[in-house]
Amino acid sequence: MKIAVLGGDGFVGWPTSLHLSSAGHDIHILDNLSRRWIDTELGVQSLTPMDSIQERTRIWHEQTGRRIRFHLIDLARDYELLKNWLAAERPDAIVHFAEQRAAPYSMKSDRHKNYTVNNNVNATHNLLNAMVETGLDAHLVHLGTMGVYGYSTVGAAIPEGYLPVGIETISGGTARQEILYPSNPGSIYHMTKCLDQLLFQFYAKNDGLRITDLHQGIVWGTHTRDTAVHPQLINRFDYDGDYGTVLNRFLIQAAIGYPLTVHGTGGQTRAFIHIQDSVRCIQLALDNPPARDSRVEIFNQMTETHRIRDLAKLVSGMTGADIAWLPNPRKEAPENELVVESAKFRELGLAPTRLANGLLSEIVDVARKFAYRVDRSRVPAVSAWTRDLAPLINADPEGRRLKSVS
Amino acid sequence: MKIAVLGGDGFVGWPTSLHLSSAGHDIHILDNLSRRWIDTELGVQSLTPMDSIQERTRIWHEQTGRRIRFHLIDLARDYELLKNWLAAERPDAIVHFAEQRAAPYSMKSDRHKNYTVNNNVNATHNLLNAMVETGLDAHLVHLGTMGVYGYSTVGAAIPEGYLPVGIETISGGTARQEILYPSNPGSIYHMTKCLDQLLFQFYAKNDGLRITDLHQGIVWGTHTRDTAVHPQLINRFDYDGDYGTVLNRFLIQAAIGYPLTVHGTGGQTRAFIHIQDSVRCIQLALDNPPARDSRVEIFNQMTETHRIRDLAKLVSGMTGADIAWLPNPRKEAPENELVVESAKFRELGLAPTRLANGLLSEIVDVARKFAYRVDRSRVPAVSAWTRDLAPLINADPEGRRLKSVS
């Protein structure tokens, strides 16, 4: 298949592009390289020394003989470029990662809120609009988030997208319906993925587009089989308070002798997936497109759930790291249960990579290797969810002065 | 109260501004005048000869001694201007009409789809963002649409925003919850109002904003008590296939001897409200704000439901007009039931203006008076919902050549 990977220069986009290229597909990365610009804005860098996208694709070709093409297009702004590209190249499938993907970044200031909404909504809508306009019957696979469901304890398992409910009818009976799970996003970023869901629902219904939405858990790990092929294919690995994801941050913090930063009680339960499973799930989704004119296909792309404090204790026990209990900059339930249905990917053949198999210490080793690149003042999470919470976020576990870019 | 009316130059915005000014409030209209630009784009004009906003507000002052201030601000683009204005003026309440509001216009071409999404989402989000940033505890009243609920027959009454459902729990019991009614928009325009709902839900939850969302039916009529005070205060009255609303179009068509244009079977059931009731509802909503930190307050702002073909027959019987049965440019159910709960406004004192009381012929008289301003070639609805439907929309009931701007 000819596959367009939108946002293919990012943390999951890059290993996905390699994985699909390895599998024999013809890969085109469309990216505006905004994530690299945001590193510049925040004055931070990937723990791992990433090469440019041009150099990465050159090395990939040198190592494997396979070509990955790169196209600099801003999906949210360059509608005509995108439309012309789709009309000319007519990909069979499109994987859509091209959104601002950090909740803390999305809550940093009014400018960051506006950017996240404007960028994410327009990127997704421009894409759908251009697909209809060019009459393109490509299968669209989108990276959503488990965060669309919210993290409140309801006593029911979270289904894969659609919730069966009973509704009282006028005649006094009960009508059974399957509805899109009521969304309850916890940040502007998560909210944009809820908006995406409504865009997908409309375009599937009105124009018959074939769409799969993957509600992904928190990704951990950094290497995949393909990024390990050559040092210059190494993946991005974020440790900062905005873009670093919680388990990866704990592992890096342990590696550099920094206390593990737990916010609030650490009673937040979240869903997780290893990056190797993530790229495998995307391949499985591509291999199993929904029929034209059917509803949006939704998978929960996660393999296990954990409480944050349990993860901190696990990493602390493994490495001897201290745990710092910090005020929570997020407005969220201090504790929540999370039971998630995720049978669909296992039925398609996913063999999950679990936390307990040595990969954790491999990641600590990666982090130790590149520890010299860490700016310790960038480790704390300083984006506050509300004006009331902002004054509480005043402590660096190491007593350094906090930096802010907003 | 000091009230900002965003989009106060529009079809409902203008009479609302006058109504609230009459009631003694200090009114500030913020508008980018986009609706006037769209008239220019489409090569069409209001049936009634509207004056400029500057002249309208001057006449209002001359007639009543009351001032309405006008500020040219584009909400979707001028975030900093908006924020500074809110910070300086600190209104007590905000009425938000400032969105592209025609379903056919939103489906006209890819450019119109993008414009509608970009404009409406950014206008609403910029406003919410600026309210939080300026720490403004104003009550926000937004004009939504009955279209967020969709028009499929489910056998249950449409509640005012929130639907009680039963959800099966892990322990085998049934959890009762009230959820935001699952949205099912029928056009890009309607979809943007569904996106707005999620924005409101998030900002009410995260920042405690006080928000009321009014899901309005199709507005009919043109005069209100206040617009009738002076000829130059006359309201906009649209007859074209994009912006004209169905009952007003039938009345105008009857007045100019044009066949009443029914699309499909005319079995579509829709909700209606007279423009005088519309402005009264907005006042009632302003007088009854939700508490801080409560969920978004939602009203169904409609007073009756009718099938389109029944309205056509009513107007035909009253005026002798022919009915033209035309292909439907919309992708929608050919027939639907619609039972809507709308007790809340009546409990607050709304005395509905019904269809059957002579107002219909008053509107025909207005239309006859200004019939000389009509471009008959602009009467057909030519925006098709899909590529498949477009070729069917090839007939003008009078056999004229169809005009298209897309």
Short mmCIF file of N, CA, C and O in Angstrom, two decimals, chain A residues 251-311:
data_model
loop_
_atom_site.label_atom_id
_atom_site.label_comp_id
_atom_site.label_asym_id
_atom_site.label_seq_id
_atom_site.Cartn_x
_atom_site.Cartn_y
_atom_site.Cartn_z
N LEU A 251 11.46 6.75 34.57
CA LEU A 251 12.66 5.99 34.23
C LEU A 251 13.85 6.92 33.99
O LEU A 251 14.98 6.63 34.42
N ILE A 252 13.60 8.04 33.33
CA ILE A 252 14.67 9.01 33.10
C ILE A 252 15.09 9.65 34.41
O ILE A 252 16.29 9.82 34.70
N GLN A 253 14.09 10.03 35.22
CA GLN A 253 14.40 10.65 36.52
C GLN A 253 15.28 9.70 37.34
O GLN A 253 16.28 10.12 37.95
N ALA A 254 14.92 8.40 37.35
CA ALA A 254 15.72 7.42 38.09
C ALA A 254 17.15 7.39 37.53
O ALA A 254 18.14 7.34 38.29
N ALA A 255 17.27 7.46 36.21
CA ALA A 255 18.58 7.35 35.58
C ALA A 255 19.49 8.54 35.91
O ALA A 255 20.71 8.38 36.00
N ILE A 256 18.89 9.72 36.10
CA ILE A 256 19.73 10.91 36.33
C ILE A 256 19.78 11.29 37.81
O ILE A 256 20.27 12.37 38.16
N GLY A 257 19.24 10.43 38.67
CA GLY A 257 19.29 10.73 40.11
C GLY A 257 18.38 11.86 40.52
O GLY A 257 18.70 12.66 41.41
N TYR A 258 17.24 11.98 39.88
CA TYR A 258 16.25 13.01 40.16
C TYR A 258 15.08 12.32 40.84
O TYR A 258 14.74 11.19 40.49
N PRO A 259 14.44 12.95 41.83
CA PRO A 259 13.30 12.25 42.45
C PRO A 259 12.16 12.02 41.45
O PRO A 259 11.94 12.85 40.57
N LEU A 260 11.45 10.92 41.63
CA LEU A 260 10.32 10.62 40.75
C LEU A 260 9.17 11.57 41.12
O LEU A 260 8.75 11.62 42.28
N THR A 261 8.67 12.30 40.14
CA THR A 261 7.69 13.37 40.42
C THR A 261 6.27 12.82 40.33
O THR A 261 5.73 12.64 39.24
N VAL A 262 5.66 12.61 41.50
CA VAL A 262 4.26 12.18 41.57
C VAL A 262 3.42 13.40 41.94
O VAL A 262 3.73 14.10 42.90
N HIS A 263 2.35 13.65 41.18
CA HIS A 263 1.50 14.82 41.42
C HIS A 263 0.22 14.40 42.11
O HIS A 263 -0.48 13.52 41.65
N GLY A 264 -0.08 15.07 43.23
CA GLY A 264 -1.25 14.69 44.01
C GLY A 264 -0.97 13.39 44.75
O GLY A 264 0.16 13.14 45.17
N THR A 265 -2.00 12.57 44.89
CA THR A 265 -1.85 11.32 45.64
C THR A 265 -1.18 10.24 44.80
O THR A 265 -0.82 9.19 45.33
N GLY A 266 -1.08 10.46 43.50
CA GLY A 266 -0.63 9.39 42.61
C GLY A 266 -1.69 8.32 42.43
O GLY A 266 -1.42 7.24 41.92
N GLY A 267 -2.92 8.65 42.85
CA GLY A 267 -4.01 7.68 42.75
C GLY A 267 -4.67 7.65 41.38
O GLY A 267 -5.64 6.92 41.17
N GLN A 268 -4.15 8.45 40.46
CA GLN A 268 -4.68 8.45 39.09
C GLN A 268 -4.36 7.11 38.43
O GLN A 268 -3.19 6.70 38.39
N THR A 269 -5.38 6.46 37.91
CA THR A 269 -5.16 5.22 37.15
C THR A 269 -5.20 5.55 35.67
O THR A 269 -6.11 6.26 35.22
N ARG A 270 -4.20 5.08 34.94
CA ARG A 270 -4.12 5.39 33.52
C ARG A 270 -3.83 4.12 32.72
O ARG A 270 -3.38 3.11 33.27
N ALA A 271 -4.06 4.19 31.43
CA ALA A 271 -3.83 3.07 30.52
C ALA A 271 -2.47 3.26 29.84
O ALA A 271 -2.08 4.39 29.55
N PHE A 272 -1.78 2.16 29.59
CA PHE A 272 -0.43 2.21 29.03
C PHE A 272 -0.27 1.25 27.85
O PHE A 272 -0.99 0.26 27.73
N ILE A 273 0.70 1.60 27.01
CA ILE A 273 1.07 0.71 25.90
C ILE A 273 2.54 0.97 25.56
O ILE A 273 3.01 2.12 25.61
N HIS A 274 3.27 -0.09 25.24
CA HIS A 274 4.66 0.06 24.82
C HIS A 274 4.71 0.50 23.36
O HIS A 274 3.85 0.12 22.56
N ILE A 275 5.72 1.28 23.02
CA ILE A 275 5.77 1.87 21.68
C ILE A 275 5.86 0.81 20.57
O ILE A 275 5.32 1.01 19.47
N GLN A 276 6.45 -0.33 20.87
CA GLN A 276 6.50 -1.41 19.86
C GLN A 276 5.09 -1.95 19.59
O GLN A 276 4.74 -2.25 18.44
N ASP A 277 4.28 -2.05 20.65
CA ASP A 277 2.88 -2.48 20.47
C ASP A 277 2.08 -1.42 19.74
O ASP A 277 1.18 -1.73 18.95
N SER A 278 2.39 -0.17 20.01
CA SER A 278 1.68 0.93 19.38
C SER A 278 1.81 0.85 17.85
O SER A 278 0.81 0.91 17.13
N VAL A 279 3.04 0.66 17.37
CA VAL A 279 3.23 0.61 15.91
C VAL A 279 2.60 -0.67 15.33
O VAL A 279 2.07 -0.66 14.22
N ARG A 280 2.61 -1.73 16.12
CA ARG A 280 1.99 -2.97 15.67
C ARG A 280 0.46 -2.81 15.57
O ARG A 280 -0.16 -3.29 14.63
N CYS A 281 -0.13 -2.12 16.54
CA CYS A 281 -1.58 -1.88 16.51
C CYS A 281 -1.96 -1.09 15.26
O CYS A 281 -2.98 -1.36 14.62
N ILE A 282 -1.15 -0.08 14.93
CA ILE A 282 -1.47 0.74 13.76
C ILE A 282 -1.45 -0.12 12.50
O ILE A 282 -2.32 0.00 11.64
N GLN A 283 -0.48 -1.03 12.44
CA GLN A 283 -0.45 -1.94 11.29
C GLN A 283 -1.71 -2.83 11.26
O GLN A 283 -2.31 -3.02 10.20
N LEU A 284 -2.11 -3.34 12.43
CA LEU A 284 -3.31 -4.18 12.49
C LEU A 284 -4.55 -3.39 12.07
O LEU A 284 -5.42 -3.91 11.37
N ALA A 285 -4.62 -2.15 12.50
CA ALA A 285 -5.76 -1.30 12.11
C ALA A 285 -5.77 -1.10 10.60
O ALA A 285 -6.82 -1.16 9.95
N LEU A 286 -4.59 -0.87 10.02
CA LEU A 286 -4.51 -0.66 8.56
C LEU A 286 -4.93 -1.92 7.81
O LEU A 286 -5.53 -1.84 6.74
N ASP A 287 -4.60 -3.08 8.38
CA ASP A 287 -4.95 -4.34 7.72
C ASP A 287 -6.43 -4.68 7.84
O ASP A 287 -6.89 -5.63 7.19
N ASN A 288 -7.14 -3.97 8.69
CA ASN A 288 -8.55 -4.29 8.94
C ASN A 288 -9.44 -3.06 8.84
O ASN A 288 -10.04 -2.63 9.82
N PRO A 289 -9.53 -2.47 7.65
CA PRO A 289 -10.33 -1.25 7.51
C PRO A 289 -11.82 -1.52 7.63
O PRO A 289 -12.27 -2.62 7.30
N PRO A 290 -12.57 -0.53 8.10
CA PRO A 290 -14.03 -0.68 8.09
C PRO A 290 -14.56 -0.58 6.66
O PRO A 290 -13.87 -0.08 5.77
N ALA A 291 -15.78 -1.06 6.47
CA ALA A 291 -16.41 -0.97 5.16
C ALA A 291 -16.83 0.47 4.90
O ALA A 291 -17.06 1.24 5.83
N ARG A 292 -16.93 0.82 3.62
CA ARG A 292 -17.44 2.15 3.27
C ARG A 292 -18.87 2.29 3.80
O ARG A 292 -19.63 1.32 3.81
N ASP A 293 -19.21 3.48 4.26
CA ASP A 293 -20.54 3.80 4.79
C ASP A 293 -20.84 3.13 6.12
O ASP A 293 -21.98 3.16 6.58
N SER A 294 -19.84 2.51 6.75
CA SER A 294 -20.09 2.01 8.10
C SER A 294 -19.67 3.09 9.10
O SER A 294 -19.05 4.09 8.75
N ARG A 295 -20.03 2.89 10.35
CA ARG A 295 -19.67 3.88 11.36
C ARG A 295 -18.16 3.86 11.59
O ARG A 295 -17.47 2.92 11.16
N VAL A 296 -17.64 4.87 12.27
CA VAL A 296 -16.22 4.95 12.58
C VAL A 296 -15.83 3.74 13.42
O VAL A 296 -16.51 3.42 14.40
N GLU A 297 -14.77 3.07 13.02
CA GLU A 297 -14.24 1.94 13.80
C GLU A 297 -13.39 2.52 14.93
O GLU A 297 -12.58 3.42 14.71
N ILE A 298 -13.59 2.00 16.14
CA ILE A 298 -12.82 2.53 17.28
C ILE A 298 -12.17 1.38 18.04
O ILE A 298 -12.83 0.39 18.37
N PHE A 299 -10.86 1.50 18.27
CA PHE A 299 -10.12 0.55 19.09
C PHE A 299 -9.59 1.27 20.33
O PHE A 299 -9.18 2.43 20.24
N ASN A 300 -9.53 0.57 21.44
CA ASN A 300 -8.75 1.06 22.58
C ASN A 300 -7.35 0.49 22.45
O ASN A 300 -7.14 -0.72 22.57
N GLN A 301 -6.41 1.38 22.17
CA GLN A 301 -5.03 0.96 21.90
C GLN A 301 -4.22 1.07 23.19
O GLN A 301 -3.48 2.01 23.41
N MET A 302 -4.38 0.08 24.04
CA MET A 302 -3.68 0.05 25.34
C MET A 302 -3.60 -1.42 25.75
O MET A 302 -4.37 -2.25 25.25
N THR A 303 -2.67 -1.73 26.63
CA THR A 303 -2.50 -3.14 27.00
C THR A 303 -2.63 -3.39 28.50
O THR A 303 -2.82 -4.52 28.92
N GLU A 304 -2.47 -2.34 29.32
CA GLU A 304 -2.61 -2.54 30.77
C GLU A 304 -2.93 -1.20 31.44
O GLU A 304 -2.70 -0.14 30.86
N THR A 305 -3.44 -1.26 32.66
CA THR A 305 -3.69 -0.03 33.43
C THR A 305 -2.89 -0.09 34.72
O THR A 305 -2.65 -1.16 35.27
N HIS A 306 -2.47 1.07 35.17
CA HIS A 306 -1.71 1.17 36.43
C HIS A 306 -2.05 2.47 37.13
O HIS A 306 -2.34 3.47 36.47
N ARG A 307 -1.92 2.43 38.45
CA ARG A 307 -1.98 3.66 39.24
C ARG A 307 -0.60 4.31 39.20
O ARG A 307 0.43 3.61 39.29
N ILE A 308 -0.58 5.64 39.11
CA ILE A 308 0.69 6.35 39.00
C ILE A 308 1.61 6.05 40.19
O ILE A 308 2.81 5.81 40.02
N ARG A 309 1.06 6.02 41.40
CA ARG A 309 1.93 5.80 42.57
C ARG A 309 2.51 4.39 42.55
O ARG A 309 3.62 4.17 43.03
N ASP A 310 1.78 3.42 41.99
CA ASP A 310 2.31 2.06 41.89
C ASP A 310 3.50 2.02 40.92
O ASP A 310 4.48 1.33 41.17
N LEU A 311 3.38 2.77 39.84
CA LEU A 311 4.49 2.83 38.89
C LEU A 311 5.71 3.49 39.52
O LEU A 311 6.84 3.03 39.35
#
